[in-house]
Coordinates of C-alpha atoms in Angstrom, one line a residue:
Chain A
M1 CA 38.2 -3.0 14.4
I2 CA 37.2 -0.4 12.0
P3 CA 40.4 1.5 11.8
D4 CA 42.3 -1.7 10.3
R5 CA 39.7 -2.4 8.1
Y6 CA 39.8 0.9 6.4
F7 CA 43.6 0.4 6.2
L8 CA 43.0 -3.1 4.5
I9 CA 40.7 -1.5 2.1
A10 CA 43.3 1.4 1.2
L11 CA 45.8 -1.1 0.5
L12 CA 43.7 -3.1 -1.5
A13 CA 42.7 0.0 -3.3
A14 CA 46.2 0.9 -3.9
G15 CA 46.8 -2.5 -5.4
L16 CA 43.6 -2.4 -7.6
G17 CA 44.1 0.9 -8.9
G18 CA 41.1 2.8 -9.9
G19 CA 38.5 0.3 -9.1
G20 CA 39.4 0.6 -5.7
A21 CA 39.4 4.5 -5.5
M22 CA 36.1 4.6 -4.3
L23 CA 36.4 2.2 -1.5
M24 CA 39.1 4.4 -0.2
S25 CA 37.4 7.3 -0.8
R26 CA 34.2 6.2 1.0
S27 CA 36.1 5.6 4.0
A28 CA 37.7 8.8 4.2
A29 CA 36.4 12.1 5.9
V30 CA 32.7 12.1 5.8
E31 CA 30.9 15.7 6.5
T32 CA 27.7 15.7 8.5
V33 CA 25.1 18.5 8.1
D34 CA 21.7 18.3 9.5
G35 CA 22.1 14.5 9.9
A36 CA 22.9 13.8 6.2
R37 CA 26.4 12.3 5.5
A38 CA 28.2 13.9 2.5
F39 CA 30.9 11.9 1.3
P40 CA 34.3 12.8 -0.6
M41 CA 34.0 13.0 -4.3
E42 CA 33.9 9.7 -6.2
V43 CA 34.0 8.4 -9.9
I44 CA 31.1 6.5 -11.3
E45 CA 30.9 5.5 -15.0
L46 CA 27.2 5.0 -16.1
P47 CA 26.4 1.9 -17.8
D48 CA 25.4 1.6 -21.6
I49 CA 21.9 0.2 -20.8
A50 CA 18.5 1.1 -21.7
V51 CA 16.0 2.2 -19.0
L52 CA 12.2 2.9 -19.2
D53 CA 10.6 6.2 -18.5
G54 CA 7.2 6.6 -17.3
E55 CA 5.7 6.6 -20.8
G56 CA 7.6 3.4 -21.1
R57 CA 9.9 4.4 -23.9
A58 CA 13.2 2.7 -23.9
L59 CA 16.0 5.4 -23.4
S60 CA 19.7 5.0 -23.5
L61 CA 20.7 5.9 -20.2
R62 CA 23.9 7.9 -21.4
K63 CA 22.5 9.5 -24.3
E64 CA 18.8 10.0 -24.1
A65 CA 18.1 10.0 -20.1
V66 CA 21.4 12.1 -19.1
G67 CA 22.7 13.7 -21.9
D68 CA 25.1 16.8 -20.9
A69 CA 22.8 17.7 -18.1
L70 CA 24.1 17.6 -14.2
L71 CA 22.6 14.9 -12.5
V72 CA 20.9 14.2 -9.1
V73 CA 19.8 11.0 -8.4
N74 CA 17.8 9.2 -5.9
F75 CA 16.5 5.9 -5.1
N76 CA 13.0 4.7 -4.5
F77 CA 10.2 2.4 -5.2
T78 CA 6.3 3.1 -5.7
T79 CA 5.0 1.3 -2.8
C80 CA 7.3 2.9 -0.4
E81 CA 5.5 5.2 2.0
T82 CA 7.9 5.7 4.7
I83 CA 11.1 7.7 3.8
C84 CA 10.9 8.1 0.1
P85 CA 7.7 10.4 -0.1
V86 CA 10.1 12.6 2.1
G87 CA 13.1 11.9 -0.2
N88 CA 10.6 13.2 -3.0
V89 CA 10.1 16.1 -1.3
V90 CA 13.9 17.1 -1.5
M91 CA 13.9 16.3 -5.1
K92 CA 10.8 18.5 -5.7
A93 CA 12.6 21.4 -4.3
I94 CA 15.5 20.8 -6.3
D95 CA 13.3 20.1 -9.3
D96 CA 11.5 23.7 -8.9
R97 CA 14.5 25.6 -8.1
A98 CA 17.5 24.3 -10.2
R99 CA 16.0 25.7 -13.5
T100 CA 16.7 29.3 -12.1
E101 CA 19.4 28.6 -9.4
V102 CA 22.0 26.6 -11.3
P103 CA 23.6 28.1 -14.4
M104 CA 23.5 24.7 -16.4
P105 CA 20.6 22.1 -17.3
V106 CA 19.7 19.7 -14.5
R107 CA 18.6 16.3 -14.9
L108 CA 16.9 14.3 -11.8
L109 CA 16.6 10.7 -11.9
S110 CA 14.7 8.7 -9.7
I111 CA 15.1 5.2 -10.2
T112 CA 13.5 2.1 -8.6
I113 CA 15.2 -0.2 -6.5
D114 CA 12.0 -2.7 -7.3
P115 CA 12.1 -2.8 -11.0
A116 CA 10.2 -6.3 -10.8
R117 CA 6.9 -4.7 -9.7
D118 CA 7.8 -0.9 -10.4
T119 CA 6.1 -0.7 -14.3
P120 CA 6.3 2.5 -16.3
R121 CA 2.9 3.0 -15.4
K122 CA 3.5 2.8 -11.7
M123 CA 6.1 5.1 -12.1
R124 CA 4.4 7.8 -14.3
K125 CA 1.9 7.4 -11.4
A126 CA 4.1 8.2 -8.8
A127 CA 6.1 10.9 -10.7
S128 CA 2.7 12.8 -11.1
E129 CA 2.0 12.4 -7.5
A130 CA 5.3 14.1 -6.5
G131 CA 4.8 16.7 -9.0
A132 CA 7.7 16.1 -11.2
S133 CA 8.7 18.1 -13.9
A134 CA 9.7 17.2 -17.6
Q135 CA 13.3 17.1 -16.3
W136 CA 12.8 14.8 -13.5
L137 CA 12.5 11.2 -14.9
W138 CA 11.2 8.2 -13.0
L139 CA 13.0 5.2 -14.5
T140 CA 12.6 1.6 -14.5
G141 CA 13.9 -1.1 -16.8
A142 CA 14.9 -4.8 -16.8
P143 CA 15.6 -6.1 -13.5
A144 CA 19.2 -7.2 -14.3
D145 CA 19.7 -3.5 -16.4
I146 CA 18.6 -1.5 -13.0
D147 CA 20.9 -3.9 -10.9
L148 CA 23.8 -3.2 -13.1
L149 CA 23.0 0.4 -12.5
L150 CA 22.4 0.2 -8.7
G151 CA 25.6 -1.7 -8.8
R152 CA 27.3 1.2 -10.2
F153 CA 25.7 3.5 -7.8
D154 CA 26.7 1.5 -5.0
A155 CA 23.1 1.6 -4.1
R156 CA 21.9 -1.8 -4.0
A157 CA 19.6 -2.9 -1.0
A158 CA 19.4 -6.5 0.5
D159 CA 16.3 -5.8 1.3
I160 CA 14.4 -2.9 -0.3
Q161 CA 12.4 -2.1 2.7
F162 CA 15.4 -1.3 4.7
H163 CA 17.1 1.3 2.3
D164 CA 18.6 4.5 3.1
P165 CA 17.8 7.8 1.6
M166 CA 20.7 8.4 -1.0
F167 CA 21.5 11.0 -3.3
L168 CA 23.9 11.6 -5.9
I169 CA 24.9 14.5 -7.4
G170 CA 27.3 15.1 -10.3
D171 CA 28.1 15.2 -13.8
A172 CA 28.4 12.1 -15.9
R173 CA 30.7 13.9 -18.7
S174 CA 33.1 13.7 -16.1
G175 CA 31.9 10.8 -13.8
R176 CA 32.2 12.8 -10.8
F177 CA 29.6 12.6 -8.3
R178 CA 28.8 13.4 -4.4
R179 CA 26.9 11.0 -2.5
I180 CA 24.7 12.2 0.5
V181 CA 23.3 9.6 2.5
G182 CA 20.2 10.7 4.4
L183 CA 17.9 13.7 3.8
P184 CA 20.1 16.9 2.6
K185 CA 18.5 20.1 2.7
P186 CA 17.7 21.1 -0.9
E187 CA 20.2 23.9 -0.6
R188 CA 22.8 21.9 0.1
V189 CA 22.3 20.0 -3.1
L190 CA 21.9 23.0 -5.2
E191 CA 25.1 24.4 -3.8
E192 CA 26.8 21.2 -4.9
L193 CA 25.2 21.4 -8.6
R194 CA 26.5 25.0 -8.8
G195 CA 29.8 23.8 -7.7
F196 CA 29.8 21.3 -10.6
A197 CA 28.6 24.0 -13.2
S198 CA 31.6 26.3 -12.3
Chain B
M1 CA -21.0 7.1 12.6
R2 CA -17.2 5.8 13.3
C3 CA -16.1 5.1 16.7
A4 CA -13.3 3.7 18.4
F5 CA -14.9 0.6 19.9
A6 CA -12.4 -0.6 22.4
A7 CA -11.2 2.9 23.4
L8 CA -14.6 3.5 24.6
G9 CA -14.4 1.4 27.4
F10 CA -11.0 2.7 28.4
F11 CA -12.0 6.2 28.1
A12 CA -15.1 5.8 29.9
A13 CA -13.0 4.5 32.9
S14 CA -10.3 7.0 32.9
G15 CA -12.7 10.0 31.9
A16 CA -9.5 11.5 30.1
A17 CA -10.9 11.8 26.6
T18 CA -14.2 11.1 24.5
A19 CA -14.9 8.5 21.8
N20 CA -14.9 11.7 19.4
E21 CA -11.5 12.8 20.2
V22 CA -10.1 9.3 19.8
D23 CA -11.8 9.4 16.3
A24 CA -10.3 12.5 15.6
G25 CA -7.1 11.3 16.6
R26 CA -7.3 8.0 14.7
A27 CA -8.0 10.1 11.5
I28 CA -5.0 12.1 12.0
F29 CA -2.6 9.2 12.8
E30 CA -3.9 7.2 9.8
T31 CA -4.5 9.6 7.0
G32 CA -2.9 12.8 8.2
V33 CA -5.8 14.8 7.4
G34 CA -6.6 18.2 8.6
V35 CA -2.7 18.9 9.7
T36 CA 0.2 20.3 7.8
A37 CA 3.5 18.7 7.6
R38 CA 6.7 20.8 7.2
I39 CA 9.5 19.0 5.6
M40 CA 13.0 20.9 4.9
G41 CA 10.9 24.2 5.4
M42 CA 8.1 23.4 2.8
D43 CA 4.5 23.1 3.9
L44 CA 2.8 20.1 2.4
P45 CA -0.7 18.3 3.1
G46 CA -0.4 16.0 6.0
T47 CA -2.0 13.3 3.9
G48 CA 1.1 12.1 2.5
F49 CA 2.9 11.8 5.5
A50 CA 0.7 10.6 8.5
C51 CA 2.0 9.0 11.5
R52 CA 1.0 5.5 10.4
R53 CA 3.1 5.4 7.2
C54 CA 6.4 5.4 9.2
H55 CA 5.4 4.2 12.8
G56 CA 2.9 1.5 11.6
L57 CA -0.9 0.7 11.9
D58 CA 0.2 -0.3 15.6
G59 CA 2.5 2.6 16.3
A60 CA 5.2 0.3 16.8
G61 CA 7.8 1.9 14.9
G62 CA 10.7 -0.1 13.1
R63 CA 13.7 0.9 10.9
E64 CA 14.5 1.5 7.4
G65 CA 18.1 1.6 6.5
A66 CA 19.8 3.5 9.4
T67 CA 16.5 5.7 10.0
V68 CA 14.8 4.6 13.2
M69 CA 11.3 4.9 13.7
P70 CA 10.5 5.0 17.4
A71 CA 7.4 3.2 19.1
I72 CA 4.8 6.2 19.7
G73 CA 2.0 4.4 21.6
W74 CA 1.6 6.5 24.6
D75 CA 2.5 3.9 27.0
K76 CA 6.1 4.2 25.3
L77 CA 6.2 7.7 24.7
A78 CA 5.2 8.5 28.7
A79 CA 8.1 6.3 29.9
P80 CA 11.7 7.8 30.1
V81 CA 14.5 5.9 28.0
A82 CA 18.2 6.4 28.1
S83 CA 18.2 8.9 25.4
R84 CA 15.3 11.2 26.8
P85 CA 12.8 11.8 29.6
A86 CA 9.3 10.9 29.3
Y87 CA 7.0 12.7 26.9
T88 CA 4.6 15.0 28.5
P89 CA 1.4 16.5 26.6
E90 CA 3.4 19.5 26.4
L91 CA 6.6 18.0 25.3
F92 CA 4.7 16.0 22.7
R93 CA 3.4 18.8 21.1
K94 CA 6.3 20.7 21.0
A95 CA 8.2 17.6 19.6
L96 CA 5.6 17.5 16.6
E97 CA 5.7 21.3 15.8
T98 CA 9.3 22.2 16.4
G99 CA 11.0 18.7 16.0
I100 CA 12.9 19.1 19.4
S101 CA 12.7 16.0 21.7
P102 CA 12.5 16.1 25.4
S103 CA 16.0 15.6 25.4
G104 CA 16.4 19.0 23.4
R105 CA 17.7 17.1 20.6
A106 CA 16.5 17.4 17.1
L107 CA 14.4 14.4 15.7
D108 CA 15.4 13.0 12.6
A109 CA 15.2 15.0 9.3
A110 CA 12.8 12.3 8.0
M111 CA 10.3 13.0 10.6
P112 CA 8.1 16.1 9.5
R113 CA 7.5 18.8 11.5
Y114 CA 3.7 19.5 11.9
R115 CA 1.2 22.1 12.2
L116 CA -1.6 21.2 14.2
D117 CA -3.9 23.0 16.8
G118 CA -4.6 22.2 20.4
A119 CA -7.7 20.1 19.7
Q120 CA -5.8 18.1 17.0
A121 CA -3.1 17.5 19.3
D122 CA -5.4 16.3 22.1
A123 CA -7.2 14.1 19.9
L124 CA -3.8 12.7 18.4
M125 CA -2.6 11.8 21.9
A126 CA -6.1 10.4 22.7
Y127 CA -5.7 8.0 20.1
L128 CA -2.1 7.1 21.1
M129 CA -3.4 6.6 24.5
A130 CA -6.1 4.2 23.1
L131 CA -4.0 2.3 20.6
P132 CA -2.6 -0.6 23.0
A133 CA -6.3 -1.4 23.6
I134 CA -7.3 -1.3 20.0
E135 CA -4.6 -3.6 19.2
R136 CA -5.5 -6.2 21.7
R137 CA -9.0 -6.0 21.1
G138 CA -10.6 -9.6 21.0
I139 CA -7.4 -11.3 22.3
E140 CA -7.6 -12.6 25.6
A141 CA -4.7 -14.8 27.4
D142 CA -6.3 -17.9 26.7
A143 CA -8.4 -17.3 23.7
V144 CA -8.7 -15.2 20.6
H145 CA -12.4 -14.1 19.1
L146 CA -13.0 -13.8 15.5
G147 CA -16.1 -12.2 14.6
V148 CA -18.9 -13.0 12.1
L149 CA -21.4 -10.0 11.7
S150 CA -25.1 -10.8 11.3
T151 CA -27.3 -8.0 10.7
P152 CA -31.2 -8.6 9.9
R153 CA -30.1 -8.4 6.1
S154 CA -27.4 -11.2 6.3
Q155 CA -28.9 -13.3 9.3
A156 CA -29.3 -16.5 7.9
L157 CA -26.2 -16.4 5.5
A158 CA -24.1 -14.9 8.6
S159 CA -25.5 -17.7 10.9
A160 CA -24.6 -20.6 8.3
Y161 CA -21.0 -19.2 7.7
A162 CA -20.2 -19.0 11.5
R163 CA -21.4 -22.8 11.9
A164 CA -19.2 -23.5 8.6
L165 CA -16.1 -21.4 9.9
E166 CA -16.4 -23.0 13.4
R167 CA -16.3 -26.6 11.7
A168 CA -13.4 -25.5 9.7
L169 CA -11.3 -24.0 12.2
A170 CA -12.2 -27.2 14.6
E171 CA -10.6 -29.1 11.6
R172 CA -7.4 -26.8 11.0
I173 CA -6.6 -25.7 14.8
P174 CA -5.6 -28.2 17.5
A175 CA -8.3 -28.0 20.5
H176 CA -5.5 -26.4 22.7
G177 CA -4.9 -23.5 20.5
I178 CA -2.3 -21.7 19.2
F179 CA 0.4 -20.5 21.7
G180 CA -2.1 -21.4 24.3
R181 CA -5.0 -19.5 22.9
T182 CA -7.9 -21.1 21.6
V183 CA -9.9 -19.8 18.4
K184 CA -13.2 -18.9 19.1
V185 CA -15.9 -17.7 16.4
R186 CA -18.0 -15.0 18.1
P187 CA -21.2 -13.8 16.2
V188 CA -21.6 -10.4 16.4
G189 CA -25.1 -9.3 15.9
V190 CA -26.6 -5.9 15.1
A191 CA -30.3 -6.3 15.9
A192 CA -32.6 -3.8 14.4
G193 CA -32.4 -0.4 16.3
T194 CA -28.9 -1.3 17.7
D195 CA -25.9 0.4 16.0
L196 CA -22.7 -1.1 14.7
K197 CA -20.9 0.6 17.5
T198 CA -22.8 -0.8 20.3
A199 CA -22.7 -4.3 18.5
V200 CA -18.8 -4.5 18.5
E201 CA -18.3 -2.8 21.9
R202 CA -20.4 -5.4 23.2
S203 CA -18.5 -8.1 21.7
P204 CA -14.8 -7.6 21.0
V205 CA -13.1 -9.3 18.2
V206 CA -9.8 -9.3 16.5
A207 CA -11.3 -9.5 12.9
M208 CA -14.3 -9.5 11.1
I209 CA -14.5 -12.6 9.1
G210 CA -16.8 -13.6 5.9
L211 CA -18.7 -10.1 5.7
A212 CA -21.9 -11.0 3.8
P213 CA -22.8 -9.4 0.4
A214 CA -25.8 -7.9 2.2
D215 CA -23.5 -6.2 4.7
S216 CA -21.0 -4.9 2.2
G217 CA -21.8 -1.3 3.0
L218 CA -20.6 -1.4 6.4
I219 CA -17.1 -2.2 5.6
A220 CA -16.2 1.5 5.2
D221 CA -17.5 1.8 8.8
L222 CA -15.7 -1.4 10.3
L223 CA -12.4 -0.3 8.4
G224 CA -12.8 3.1 9.4
D225 CA -13.0 2.2 13.2
G226 CA -9.5 0.2 12.6
M227 CA -11.5 -3.5 12.4
P228 CA -9.9 -5.7 10.1
V229 CA -12.1 -7.1 7.5
L230 CA -10.7 -10.3 6.5
F231 CA -12.2 -13.2 3.8
P232 CA -15.6 -11.3 2.9
L233 CA -18.0 -13.2 1.0
F234 CA -17.7 -10.8 -1.9
P235 CA -15.1 -9.4 -3.8
L236 CA -13.1 -6.1 -2.3
A237 CA -13.3 -2.9 -4.2
G238 CA -9.6 -2.6 -4.3
T239 CA -9.6 0.7 -2.6
E240 CA -10.0 -0.4 0.9
D241 CA -7.3 0.0 3.3
R242 CA -4.5 -2.0 2.4
D243 CA -3.7 -3.4 6.1
L244 CA -7.0 -3.9 7.2
A245 CA -8.9 -5.5 4.4
H246 CA -8.1 -8.9 2.6
G247 CA -10.3 -11.0 0.6
L248 CA -9.8 -14.4 -0.9
M249 CA -11.3 -13.6 -4.5
A250 CA -10.2 -11.4 -7.3
D251 CA -11.1 -7.9 -6.4
W252 CA -12.8 -5.4 -8.9
P253 CA -9.8 -4.0 -10.5
A254 CA -8.2 -7.6 -11.1
V255 CA -12.0 -8.4 -12.6
A256 CA -11.9 -5.4 -14.6
D257 CA -8.7 -6.0 -15.9
A258 CA -9.6 -9.4 -17.2
I259 CA -12.5 -8.1 -18.7
A260 CA -10.8 -5.6 -20.7
L261 CA -8.0 -7.9 -21.7
R262 CA -10.7 -10.5 -23.1
I263 CA -12.4 -7.7 -25.2
K264 CA -8.8 -6.9 -26.5
A265 CA -8.1 -10.7 -27.3
D266 CA -11.4 -10.9 -28.9
G267 CA -10.5 -8.3 -31.2
R268 CA -13.4 -5.8 -30.3
S269 CA -13.4 -2.5 -31.5
D270 CA -16.9 -1.4 -31.6
I271 CA -17.6 -1.3 -27.7
I272 CA -20.3 0.5 -25.6
L273 CA -19.6 0.5 -21.7
A274 CA -23.0 0.4 -20.4
A275 CA -23.5 1.3 -16.8
G276 CA -27.0 1.6 -15.8
D277 CA -26.6 3.9 -12.6
A278 CA -24.2 1.7 -11.2
G279 CA -22.5 3.9 -8.7
D280 CA -20.5 1.4 -6.5
G281 CA -17.2 1.8 -8.0
R282 CA -17.0 -0.9 -10.6
L283 CA -17.9 1.6 -13.5
A284 CA -14.6 3.6 -12.5
A285 CA -12.7 0.2 -12.2
L286 CA -13.9 -1.3 -15.8
A287 CA -13.1 2.5 -17.4
A288 CA -9.7 2.3 -15.9
A289 CA -9.1 -1.1 -16.9
L290 CA -10.1 -0.7 -20.4
T291 CA -7.9 2.5 -20.9
R292 CA -5.0 0.4 -19.1
A293 CA -5.7 -2.5 -21.8
G294 CA -5.8 0.2 -24.8
V295 CA -9.3 -0.5 -25.8
S296 CA -11.3 2.6 -26.8
Y297 CA -15.1 2.8 -26.0
R298 CA -18.4 4.6 -25.7
L299 CA -20.1 5.2 -22.4
G300 CA -23.9 4.3 -22.7
D301 CA -26.8 3.1 -20.4
D302 CA -29.1 0.5 -20.8
L303 CA -31.4 2.1 -23.1
S304 CA -28.4 2.3 -25.8
V305 CA -26.9 -1.1 -26.0
G306 CA -28.2 -1.5 -29.2
M307 CA -25.6 0.9 -30.4
A308 CA -22.7 -1.3 -30.6
S309 CA -21.7 -5.1 -31.4
A310 CA -19.9 -5.3 -27.9
V311 CA -21.8 -4.4 -24.8
L312 CA -20.1 -3.9 -21.5
L313 CA -22.7 -4.0 -19.4
L314 CA -23.5 -3.2 -15.5
P315 CA -27.2 -3.4 -15.2
R316 CA -28.9 -1.4 -13.0
P317 CA -29.7 -3.2 -9.7
G318 CA -33.2 -4.9 -9.7
A319 CA -33.6 -4.2 -13.4
A320 CA -35.8 -6.5 -15.2
G321 CA -33.8 -7.1 -18.1
A322 CA -35.7 -5.4 -20.8
W323 CA -32.4 -4.4 -22.6
I324 CA -31.9 -7.8 -23.8
T325 CA -34.4 -6.9 -26.5
R326 CA -32.5 -3.8 -27.4
L327 CA -29.3 -6.0 -28.0
R328 CA -28.3 -6.5 -31.5
R329 CA -28.4 -9.9 -32.9
D330 CA -24.5 -10.0 -33.7
A331 CA -23.6 -8.3 -30.2
V332 CA -21.4 -9.9 -27.8
L333 CA -22.1 -9.2 -24.3
Y334 CA -19.4 -8.9 -21.3
G335 CA -19.9 -8.3 -17.7
M336 CA -19.5 -9.9 -14.5
A337 CA -21.2 -13.2 -14.0
E338 CA -22.8 -12.1 -10.4
D339 CA -24.9 -9.7 -12.5
F340 CA -26.4 -12.1 -14.5
V341 CA -27.3 -14.9 -12.7
A342 CA -31.1 -14.5 -12.6
L343 CA -30.9 -13.3 -16.3
R344 CA -29.0 -16.4 -17.8
V345 CA -32.1 -18.2 -19.1
R346 CA -33.1 -15.0 -21.0
L347 CA -30.1 -14.6 -22.4
N348 CA -29.9 -18.1 -23.5
G349 CA -33.3 -17.9 -24.7
A350 CA -32.4 -14.8 -26.8
G351 CA -29.6 -16.3 -28.5
I352 CA -27.4 -14.0 -27.0
R353 CA -23.4 -14.6 -27.1
Y354 CA -21.7 -13.6 -23.7
R355 CA -18.5 -13.4 -21.8
L356 CA -19.1 -13.4 -18.5
A357 CA -16.3 -12.8 -15.7
V358 CA -16.8 -15.0 -12.5
Q359 CA -15.7 -12.6 -9.6
G360 CA -15.8 -15.7 -7.2
T361 CA -13.6 -18.1 -9.6
S362 CA -11.2 -18.7 -6.8
V363 CA -13.9 -19.6 -4.4
A364 CA -15.6 -22.1 -7.1
S365 CA -12.1 -23.8 -7.7
M366 CA -11.8 -24.3 -4.1
A367 CA -15.4 -25.6 -3.9
A368 CA -14.7 -28.0 -7.0
T369 CA -11.1 -29.4 -5.4
A370 CA -12.8 -30.0 -1.9
Q371 CA -16.1 -31.1 -3.4
L372 CA -17.9 -28.9 -1.1
G373 CA -20.7 -25.9 -1.4
A374 CA -19.2 -22.5 -2.0
L375 CA -19.8 -21.5 1.6
E376 CA -18.1 -24.5 3.3
A377 CA -15.0 -24.0 0.5
H378 CA -14.8 -20.7 1.5
A379 CA -14.8 -21.2 5.3
L380 CA -12.2 -23.8 5.1
M381 CA -10.0 -21.6 3.1
A382 CA -10.5 -18.7 5.6
A383 CA -9.7 -21.5 8.3
D384 CA -6.5 -22.3 6.7
L385 CA -5.3 -18.8 6.1
L386 CA -6.3 -17.7 9.7
H387 CA -4.3 -20.8 11.0
G388 CA -1.3 -19.5 9.1
L389 CA -1.6 -15.8 10.2
L390 CA -2.0 -16.8 14.0
L391 CA 1.0 -19.1 13.7
S392 CA 3.1 -16.2 12.2
A393 CA 2.0 -13.8 14.7
G394 CA 3.3 -16.0 17.4
R395 CA 3.0 -15.4 21.0
D396 CA 2.8 -11.7 21.0
L397 CA -0.7 -11.6 19.1
R398 CA -2.0 -8.0 18.4
R399 CA -4.0 -6.6 15.5
A400 CA -0.6 -6.0 13.9
T401 CA 1.3 -8.9 14.3
L402 CA -1.8 -10.8 13.1
L403 CA -2.2 -8.5 9.8
A404 CA 1.3 -8.6 9.4
G405 CA 1.3 -12.3 8.4
F406 CA -0.3 -11.4 5.3
R407 CA 3.2 -10.0 3.9
N408 CA 4.2 -13.7 3.3
L409 CA 1.0 -15.7 3.3
R410 CA 0.7 -18.0 0.3
R411 CA -1.6 -21.1 0.3
Q412 CA -2.7 -23.5 -2.2
A413 CA -6.1 -23.4 -2.8
A414 CA -6.9 -25.7 -5.9
P415 CA -4.4 -27.5 -8.2
N416 CA -3.9 -24.5 -10.3
L417 CA -4.8 -21.7 -7.8
F418 CA -2.2 -20.1 -5.2
L419 CA -3.6 -17.4 -2.7
D420 CA -0.7 -15.5 -2.8
Y421 CA -0.7 -11.8 -0.7
A422 CA 3.0 -11.0 -1.0
T423 CA 2.0 -10.8 -4.7
H424 CA -1.7 -9.7 -4.4
P425 CA -2.2 -8.0 -1.1
S426 CA -5.8 -7.2 -1.4
S427 CA -6.9 -10.5 -2.2
G428 CA -4.3 -13.0 -2.8
T429 CA -5.5 -13.7 -6.3
A430 CA -6.2 -12.3 -9.6
A431 CA -7.8 -15.6 -11.1
V432 CA -10.8 -14.9 -13.3
E433 CA -12.5 -17.3 -15.4
F434 CA -15.2 -16.5 -18.1
I435 CA -18.5 -18.2 -18.5
V436 CA -18.7 -18.2 -22.5
E437 CA -21.7 -19.0 -24.4

């Protein structure tokens, strides 16, 4: 029974301390707006890994790819023709509007869930097709590193063909992130970003 | 001219729509051309959000994570289900434009809202009505028909290939067939004065196998009509429809990459790409490959081949090879072996060094392994692959279930050669060997 499972998770989380906090919060109240589910705030520590941008440059995820900017992260793969392009439309709208509607620098990250196939060249091409600005990085990397990153974001997909659209909005300095599963309206994401900026 | 072959009979009987309407509907369904997609309030070209991308080539739908893409063949839409009443043409158009289903509920946010006029909506509906028949074209309860196209240009080769394929299928497939269906090769003859549309209408097949090089110009028409083209006797350009076209020898981009990497490995820096007037897409493939490999080059033609010590040449079709005398004595010639078959003696006689990529490397390997001629080896491999596809399609054989088998299709074609369509969806292989002199 689901309530029992959540109760057990809560107990486990209490015993494990901070590491279980996310599990607890993920089972708590979820706000659904226009079919997209926004989860309570959670804490995510970015791993200290190198990622590859569309030019094939190795970047420190924490220092160079993210820095002090607020973050919007989504997950895709370049051969995805179904929901990913719709998710990219949401990212594009945020990319276009964040510069003028959020009083802090915002960095958008599209992270491949198929690092074995998605080379920097493919990511660059996909970024170009999506109309990404310089603030919207399309990242791939060593499969083990990307797997670690996806694990931190709880975004691993057993089968990449069956991944849910997911957006994480947050501030890597504090580690606080809002997770939205589904396709949020850009206004919703911009509102979250303004909340982090204030 | 593009035409929905199977749909013609369907609509001739019902009088409900014309073949042109079905064609127009197919274009919207498959490419999104001419319509506008509205997502999150933004108007975008429909080409990025064609119906087929989410609902599949067969309109059968599926799911991605928690997002369900329903089946949209008209037979499904016109039937009421627990979650909604039946679609009518009016409700269909309303759902497309406003995202409101017949139940009154909003469709998922992942479903774009489309702006299309009445004629476009009618055309799309006509195609969705025709789709079930298109999916079962060439498929009967007890037989499945594979086509081999024959035109006045390709007659002798097509006839020989059809016989070779029949023999190979007889070796691979039990006499009682697969899932109760025998597998038959059906020659599709396009006589002089007859068009492709009429020929295919008369001889419905599930896919066209072993298209001859002389008929390569018909591939766009066949694919444009939703006819799968499998294992043509020439390399694919790599730009064809990824679901409908599959070869079994390295496609042009793979060959171009192999040539570019060879030039790079040879340490060549003074390179001229001489393309004659080859306007068939290979020039673009080679230029892109050289750029990918980081090899700089100059463009030229067969009159300027003497200007560099490395020449990558696509000779003009039918050119006599006068350019050979213009090559520098220290030059190395790169190209595709198939372009130089008739000139090889002259190249050797002139003492020209060359590195020629063999596009049919995989077929040559199969032929050497099986100790067969190239045509027989190709037919044998095609039969083996078709056997695998028919098995994986199962009892519910349709165009889509047949083609879905390519996602996991892998066969050993020679001791060091695997055809792996999960890795190389277009052609199963990127194997390219060179003739070096």
